[in-house]
CSV table of C-alpha atoms in Angstrom, one decimal:
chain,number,residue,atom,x,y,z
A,398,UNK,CA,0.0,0.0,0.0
A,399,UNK,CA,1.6,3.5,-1.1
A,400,UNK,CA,0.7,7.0,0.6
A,401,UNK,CA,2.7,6.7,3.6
A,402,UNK,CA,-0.8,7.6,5.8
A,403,UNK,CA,-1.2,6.5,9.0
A,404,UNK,CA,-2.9,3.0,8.6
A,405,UNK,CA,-5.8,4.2,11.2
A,406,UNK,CA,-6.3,7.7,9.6
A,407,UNK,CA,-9.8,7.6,7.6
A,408,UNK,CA,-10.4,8.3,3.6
A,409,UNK,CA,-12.6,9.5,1.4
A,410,UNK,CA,-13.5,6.5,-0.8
A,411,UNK,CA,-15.6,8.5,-3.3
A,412,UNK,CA,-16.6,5.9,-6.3
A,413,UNK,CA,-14.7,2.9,-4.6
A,414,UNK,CA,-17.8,3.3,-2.8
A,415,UNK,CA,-19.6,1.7,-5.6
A,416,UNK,CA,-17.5,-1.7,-4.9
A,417,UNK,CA,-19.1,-1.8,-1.6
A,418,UNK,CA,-22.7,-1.5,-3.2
A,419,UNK,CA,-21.9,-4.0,-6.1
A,420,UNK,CA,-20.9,-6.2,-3.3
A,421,UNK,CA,-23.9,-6.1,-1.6
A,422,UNK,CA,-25.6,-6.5,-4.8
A,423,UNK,CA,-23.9,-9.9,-5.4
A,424,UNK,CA,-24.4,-10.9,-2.2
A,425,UNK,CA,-28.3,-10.6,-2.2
A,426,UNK,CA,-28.2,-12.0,-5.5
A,427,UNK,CA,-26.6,-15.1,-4.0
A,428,UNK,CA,-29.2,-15.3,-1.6
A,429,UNK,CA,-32.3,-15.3,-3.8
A,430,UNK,CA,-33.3,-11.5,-2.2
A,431,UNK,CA,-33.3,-9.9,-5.5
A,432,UNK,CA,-32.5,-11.4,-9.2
A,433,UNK,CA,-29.8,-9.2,-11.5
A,434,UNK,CA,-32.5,-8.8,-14.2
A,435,UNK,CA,-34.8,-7.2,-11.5
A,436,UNK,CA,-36.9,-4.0,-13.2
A,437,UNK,CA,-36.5,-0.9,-10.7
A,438,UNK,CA,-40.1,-0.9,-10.3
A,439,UNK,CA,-40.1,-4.2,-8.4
A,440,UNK,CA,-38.3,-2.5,-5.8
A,441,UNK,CA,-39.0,1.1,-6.4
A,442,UNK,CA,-41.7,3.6,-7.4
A,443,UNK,CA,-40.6,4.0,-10.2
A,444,UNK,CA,-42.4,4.5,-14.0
A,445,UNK,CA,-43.4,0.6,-15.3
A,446,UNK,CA,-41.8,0.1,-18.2
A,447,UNK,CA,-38.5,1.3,-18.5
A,448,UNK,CA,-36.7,-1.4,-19.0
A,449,UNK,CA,-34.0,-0.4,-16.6
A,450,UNK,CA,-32.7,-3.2,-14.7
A,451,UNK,CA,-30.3,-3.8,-11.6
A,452,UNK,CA,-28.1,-5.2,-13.8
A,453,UNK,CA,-28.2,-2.0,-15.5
A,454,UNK,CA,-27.1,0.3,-12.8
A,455,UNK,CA,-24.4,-2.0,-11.8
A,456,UNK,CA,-22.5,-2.4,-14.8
A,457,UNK,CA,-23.3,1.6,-16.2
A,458,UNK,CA,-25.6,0.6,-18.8
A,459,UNK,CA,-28.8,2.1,-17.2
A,460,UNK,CA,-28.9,5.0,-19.9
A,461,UNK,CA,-29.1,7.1,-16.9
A,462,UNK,CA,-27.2,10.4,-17.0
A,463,UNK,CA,-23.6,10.7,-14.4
A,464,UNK,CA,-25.2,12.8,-12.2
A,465,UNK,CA,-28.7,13.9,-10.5
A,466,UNK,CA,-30.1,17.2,-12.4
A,467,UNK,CA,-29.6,20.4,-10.7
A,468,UNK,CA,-26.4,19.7,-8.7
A,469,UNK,CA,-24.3,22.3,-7.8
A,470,UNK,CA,-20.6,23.0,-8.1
A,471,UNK,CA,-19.2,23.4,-5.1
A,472,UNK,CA,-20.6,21.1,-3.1
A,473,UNK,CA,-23.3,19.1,-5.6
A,474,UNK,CA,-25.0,16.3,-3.7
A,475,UNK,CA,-26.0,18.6,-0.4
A,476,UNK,CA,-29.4,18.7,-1.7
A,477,UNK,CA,-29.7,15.5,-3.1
A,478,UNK,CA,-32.0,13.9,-0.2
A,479,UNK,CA,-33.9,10.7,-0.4
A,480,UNK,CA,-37.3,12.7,-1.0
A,481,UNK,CA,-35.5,14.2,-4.1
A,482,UNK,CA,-34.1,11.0,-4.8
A,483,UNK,CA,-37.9,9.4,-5.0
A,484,UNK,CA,-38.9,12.3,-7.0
A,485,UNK,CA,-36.3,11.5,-9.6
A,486,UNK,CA,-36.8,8.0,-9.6
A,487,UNK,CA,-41.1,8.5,-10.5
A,488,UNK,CA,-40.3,10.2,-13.6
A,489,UNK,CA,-36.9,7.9,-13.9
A,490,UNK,CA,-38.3,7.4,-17.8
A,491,UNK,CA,-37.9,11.1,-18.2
A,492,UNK,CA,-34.3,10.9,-17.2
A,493,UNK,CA,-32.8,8.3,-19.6
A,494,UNK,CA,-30.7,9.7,-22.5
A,495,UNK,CA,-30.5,5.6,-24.2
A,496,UNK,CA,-32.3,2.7,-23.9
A,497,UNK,CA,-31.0,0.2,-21.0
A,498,UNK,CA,-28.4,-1.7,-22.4
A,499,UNK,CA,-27.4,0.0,-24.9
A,500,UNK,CA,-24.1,1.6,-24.2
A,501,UNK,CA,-22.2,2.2,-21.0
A,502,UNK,CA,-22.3,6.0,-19.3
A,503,UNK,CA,-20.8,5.9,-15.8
A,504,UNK,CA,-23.5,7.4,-13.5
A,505,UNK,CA,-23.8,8.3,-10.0
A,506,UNK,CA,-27.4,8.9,-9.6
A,507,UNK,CA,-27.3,5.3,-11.4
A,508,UNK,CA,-25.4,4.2,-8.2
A,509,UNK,CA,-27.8,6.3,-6.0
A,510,UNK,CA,-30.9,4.3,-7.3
A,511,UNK,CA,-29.2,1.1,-6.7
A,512,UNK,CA,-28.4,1.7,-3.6
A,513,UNK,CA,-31.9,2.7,-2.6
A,514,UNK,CA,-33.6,-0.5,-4.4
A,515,UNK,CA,-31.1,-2.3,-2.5
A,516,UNK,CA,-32.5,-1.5,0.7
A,517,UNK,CA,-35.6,-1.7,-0.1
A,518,UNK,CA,-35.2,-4.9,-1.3
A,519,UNK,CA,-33.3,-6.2,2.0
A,520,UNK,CA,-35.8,-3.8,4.1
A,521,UNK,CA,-32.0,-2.9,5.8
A,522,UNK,CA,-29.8,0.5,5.7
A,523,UNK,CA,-27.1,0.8,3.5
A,524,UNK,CA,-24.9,0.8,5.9
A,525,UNK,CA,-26.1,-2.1,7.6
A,526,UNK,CA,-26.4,-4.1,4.7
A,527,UNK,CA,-22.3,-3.2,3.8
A,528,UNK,CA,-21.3,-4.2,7.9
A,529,UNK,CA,-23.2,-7.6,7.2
A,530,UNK,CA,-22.6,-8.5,3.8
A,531,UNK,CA,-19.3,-7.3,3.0
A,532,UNK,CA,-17.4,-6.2,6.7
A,533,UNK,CA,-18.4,-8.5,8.5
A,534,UNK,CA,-17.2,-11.3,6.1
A,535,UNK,CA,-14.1,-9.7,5.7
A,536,UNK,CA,-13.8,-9.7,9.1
A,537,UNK,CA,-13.4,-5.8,9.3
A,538,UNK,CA,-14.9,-3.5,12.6
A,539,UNK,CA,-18.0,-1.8,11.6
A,540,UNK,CA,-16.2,1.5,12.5
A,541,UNK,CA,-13.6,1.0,10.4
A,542,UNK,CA,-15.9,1.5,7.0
A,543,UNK,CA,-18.2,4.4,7.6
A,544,UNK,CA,-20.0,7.4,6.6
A,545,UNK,CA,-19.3,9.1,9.3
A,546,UNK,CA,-15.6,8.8,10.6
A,547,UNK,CA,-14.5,10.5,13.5
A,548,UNK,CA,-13.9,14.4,12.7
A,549,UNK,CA,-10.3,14.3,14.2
A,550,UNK,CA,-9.3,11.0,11.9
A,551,UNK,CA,-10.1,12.1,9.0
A,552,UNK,CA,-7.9,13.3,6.5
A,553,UNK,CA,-8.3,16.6,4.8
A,554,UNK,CA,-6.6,19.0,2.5
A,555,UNK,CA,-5.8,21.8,3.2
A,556,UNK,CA,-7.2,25.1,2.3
A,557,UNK,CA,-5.7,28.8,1.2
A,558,UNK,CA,-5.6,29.7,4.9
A,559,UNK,CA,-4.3,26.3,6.1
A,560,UNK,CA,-7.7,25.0,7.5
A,561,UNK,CA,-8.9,21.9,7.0
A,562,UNK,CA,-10.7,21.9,3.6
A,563,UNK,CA,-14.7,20.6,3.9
A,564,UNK,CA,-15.6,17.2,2.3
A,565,UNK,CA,-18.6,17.3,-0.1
A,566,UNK,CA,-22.2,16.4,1.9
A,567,UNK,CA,-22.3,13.0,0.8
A,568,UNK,CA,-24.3,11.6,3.3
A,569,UNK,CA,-27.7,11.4,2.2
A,570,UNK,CA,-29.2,9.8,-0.9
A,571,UNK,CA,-25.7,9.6,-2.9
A,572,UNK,CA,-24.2,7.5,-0.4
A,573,UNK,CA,-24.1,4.2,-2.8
A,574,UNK,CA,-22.6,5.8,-4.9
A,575,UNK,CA,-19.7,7.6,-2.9
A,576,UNK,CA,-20.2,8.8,0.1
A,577,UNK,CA,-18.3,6.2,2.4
A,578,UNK,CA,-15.0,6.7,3.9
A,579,UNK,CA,-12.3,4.3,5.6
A,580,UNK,CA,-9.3,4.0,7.4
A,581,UNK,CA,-6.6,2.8,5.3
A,582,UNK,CA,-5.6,-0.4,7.0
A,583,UNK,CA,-9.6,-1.2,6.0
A,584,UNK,CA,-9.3,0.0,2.4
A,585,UNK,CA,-6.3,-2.6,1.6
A,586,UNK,CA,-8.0,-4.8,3.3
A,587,UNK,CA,-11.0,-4.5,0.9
A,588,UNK,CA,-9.1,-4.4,-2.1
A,589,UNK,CA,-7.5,-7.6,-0.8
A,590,UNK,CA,-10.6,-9.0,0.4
A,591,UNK,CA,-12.3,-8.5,-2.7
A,592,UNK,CA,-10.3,-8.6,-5.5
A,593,UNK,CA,-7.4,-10.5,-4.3
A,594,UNK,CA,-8.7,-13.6,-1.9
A,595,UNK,CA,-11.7,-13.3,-3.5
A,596,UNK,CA,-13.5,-14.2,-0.1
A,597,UNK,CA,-16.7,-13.4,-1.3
A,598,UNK,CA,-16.5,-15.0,-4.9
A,599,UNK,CA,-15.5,-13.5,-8.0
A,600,UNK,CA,-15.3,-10.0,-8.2
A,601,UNK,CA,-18.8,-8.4,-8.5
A,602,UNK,CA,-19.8,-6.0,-11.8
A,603,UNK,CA,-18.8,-2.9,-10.4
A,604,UNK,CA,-15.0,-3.3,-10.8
A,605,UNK,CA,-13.1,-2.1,-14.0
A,606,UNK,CA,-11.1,-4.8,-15.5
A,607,UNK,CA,-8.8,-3.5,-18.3
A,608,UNK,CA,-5.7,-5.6,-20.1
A,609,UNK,CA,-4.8,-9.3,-20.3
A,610,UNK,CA,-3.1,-9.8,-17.0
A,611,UNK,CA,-6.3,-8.4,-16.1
A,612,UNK,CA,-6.1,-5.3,-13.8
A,613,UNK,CA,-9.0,-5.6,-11.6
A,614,UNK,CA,-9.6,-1.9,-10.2
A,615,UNK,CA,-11.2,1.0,-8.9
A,616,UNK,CA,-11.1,4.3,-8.3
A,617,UNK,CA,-13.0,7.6,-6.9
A,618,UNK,CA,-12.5,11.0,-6.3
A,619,UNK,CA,-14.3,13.8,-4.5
A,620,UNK,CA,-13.2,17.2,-3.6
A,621,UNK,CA,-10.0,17.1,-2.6
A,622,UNK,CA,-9.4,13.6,-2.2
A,623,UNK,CA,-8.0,11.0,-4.8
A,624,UNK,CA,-8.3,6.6,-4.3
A,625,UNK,CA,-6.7,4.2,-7.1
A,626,UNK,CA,-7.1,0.5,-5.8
A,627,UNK,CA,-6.2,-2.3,-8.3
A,628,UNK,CA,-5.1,-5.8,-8.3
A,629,UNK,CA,-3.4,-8.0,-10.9
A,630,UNK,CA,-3.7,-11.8,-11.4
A,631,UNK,CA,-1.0,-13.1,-9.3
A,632,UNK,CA,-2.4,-11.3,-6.4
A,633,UNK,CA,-0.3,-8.1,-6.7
A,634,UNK,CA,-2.3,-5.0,-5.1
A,635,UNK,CA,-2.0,-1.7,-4.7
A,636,UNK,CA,-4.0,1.0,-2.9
A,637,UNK,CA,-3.1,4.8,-3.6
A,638,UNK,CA,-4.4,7.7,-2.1
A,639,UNK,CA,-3.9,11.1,-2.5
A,640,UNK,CA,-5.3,14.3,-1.6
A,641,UNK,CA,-5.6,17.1,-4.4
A,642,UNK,CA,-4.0,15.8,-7.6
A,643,UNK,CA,-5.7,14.8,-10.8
A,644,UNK,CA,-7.6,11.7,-11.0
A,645,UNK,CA,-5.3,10.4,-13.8
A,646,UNK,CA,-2.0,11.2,-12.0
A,647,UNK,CA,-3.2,9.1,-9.0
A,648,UNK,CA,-4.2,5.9,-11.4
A,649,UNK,CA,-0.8,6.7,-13.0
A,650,UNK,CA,1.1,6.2,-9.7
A,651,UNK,CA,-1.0,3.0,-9.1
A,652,UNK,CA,-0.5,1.7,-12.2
A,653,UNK,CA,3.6,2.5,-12.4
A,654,UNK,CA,3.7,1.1,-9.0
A,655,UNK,CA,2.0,-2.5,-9.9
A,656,UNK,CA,4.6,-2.6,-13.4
A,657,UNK,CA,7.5,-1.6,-11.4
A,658,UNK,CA,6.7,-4.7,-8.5
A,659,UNK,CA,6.1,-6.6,-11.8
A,660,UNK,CA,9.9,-6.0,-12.6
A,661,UNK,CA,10.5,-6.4,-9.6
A,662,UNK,CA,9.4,-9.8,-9.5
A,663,UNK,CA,10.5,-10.9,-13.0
């Protein structure tokens, strides 16, 4: 694991959040609560017909735009509650810009409506459907994965003036699709978990694989913070995190960092 953080100091997670929510996904697929080719409406209030499946949101295909309309710029998902959440989802027909299936447009609110069938489906909170279906497995403390982190662990860039920069509101209906954080001890542990042991079976949908080693990975970004975590087939791992930066330049390092234990090795 690079960054040189302390190991009980907590991240944002951003879109590695999504791994968590795919998890749980597979999980209750597994278990006969809900079926992959599910319609949102079976689970949601949502317009019959649409074709969009869970399936869908899990692997991008939805046709549902990146992010929820009207977000803002500074700090876009503060008013993206669960009651504007359930708007959205009623007219969810409106929303689509392709049919389901189509093609692949990575989407947030996508994430955000999975999440919320999710619990419906399981009659359970997101958070306690991640502690018993993927922390809990992985035999990680439910503190140690959380939306809400101690203030004094977390870590922060820094502003102009030196202060602590705010995190994004990410706490209410955008959660699933990035709103968690964890310590990083517990986010190599969930790459490893996932990805590498493969404790809870093969990797679920939400993971990028790319190449022919394969890299299995993902990644997320918020404000100021930056996560690359990725995994190759002989169980080499890597977990970067970064705070400011560009999203590319933190991939980069975890990529170059993966080839270079490659070389290493060969």
């Amino acid at each position: 694991m690079t960054g040189g953080h302390d190991p009980d100091a907590y991240v944002e997670l951003g879109s590695f959040t999504k791994v968590l929510t795919g998890t749980v996904l597979a999980v209750l697929v597994r278990n006969h609560v809900v079926s992959l080719d599910d319609p949102v409406e079976r689970w949601l209030s949502a317009a019959p017909g649409t074709g969009v499946t869970l399936r869908h949101l899990a692997d991008h295909t939805s046709g549902l735009p990146r992010l929820p309309p009207d977000t803002g710029l500074f700090n876009p998902y503060r008013d993206f509650t669960q009651a504007r959440l359930n708007e959205l989802v009623g007219r969810l027909d409106s929303l689509l810009t392709t049919r389901p299936g189509e093609r692949e447009e990575y989407s947030n609110l996508g994430y955000a409506v999975l999440g919320a069938a999710l619990t419906s489906a399981a009659d359970r909170s997101y958070e306690e459907l991640v502690n018993d279906h993927v922390l809990a497995p992985l035999g990680l403390p439910t503190v140690t994965v959380t939306a809400r982190p101690p203030m004094d662990q977390r870590l922060l860039a820094s502003s102009w003036f030196g202060r602590p920069s705010k995190p994004w509101d990410l706490t209410g209906a955008i959660l699933p699709a990035g709103g968690m954080w964890a310590s990083t001890r517990s986010a190599a542990r969930l790459l490893t978990g996932l990805a590498v042991d493969k404790t809870l079976g093969e990797p679920a949908l939400t993971w990028r694989r790319v190449g022919e080693r394969p890299l299995t990975y993902h990644n997320g970004a918020t404000r100021k913070s930056r996560i690359f975590a990725g995994a190759i087939h002989d169980g080499r791992w890597v977990v970067v995190h970064r705070l400011s930066g560009s999203i590319k330049g933190t991939d980069r390092a975890g990529i170059d960092e993966l080839r270079a234990a490659a070389k290493r090795s060969g």
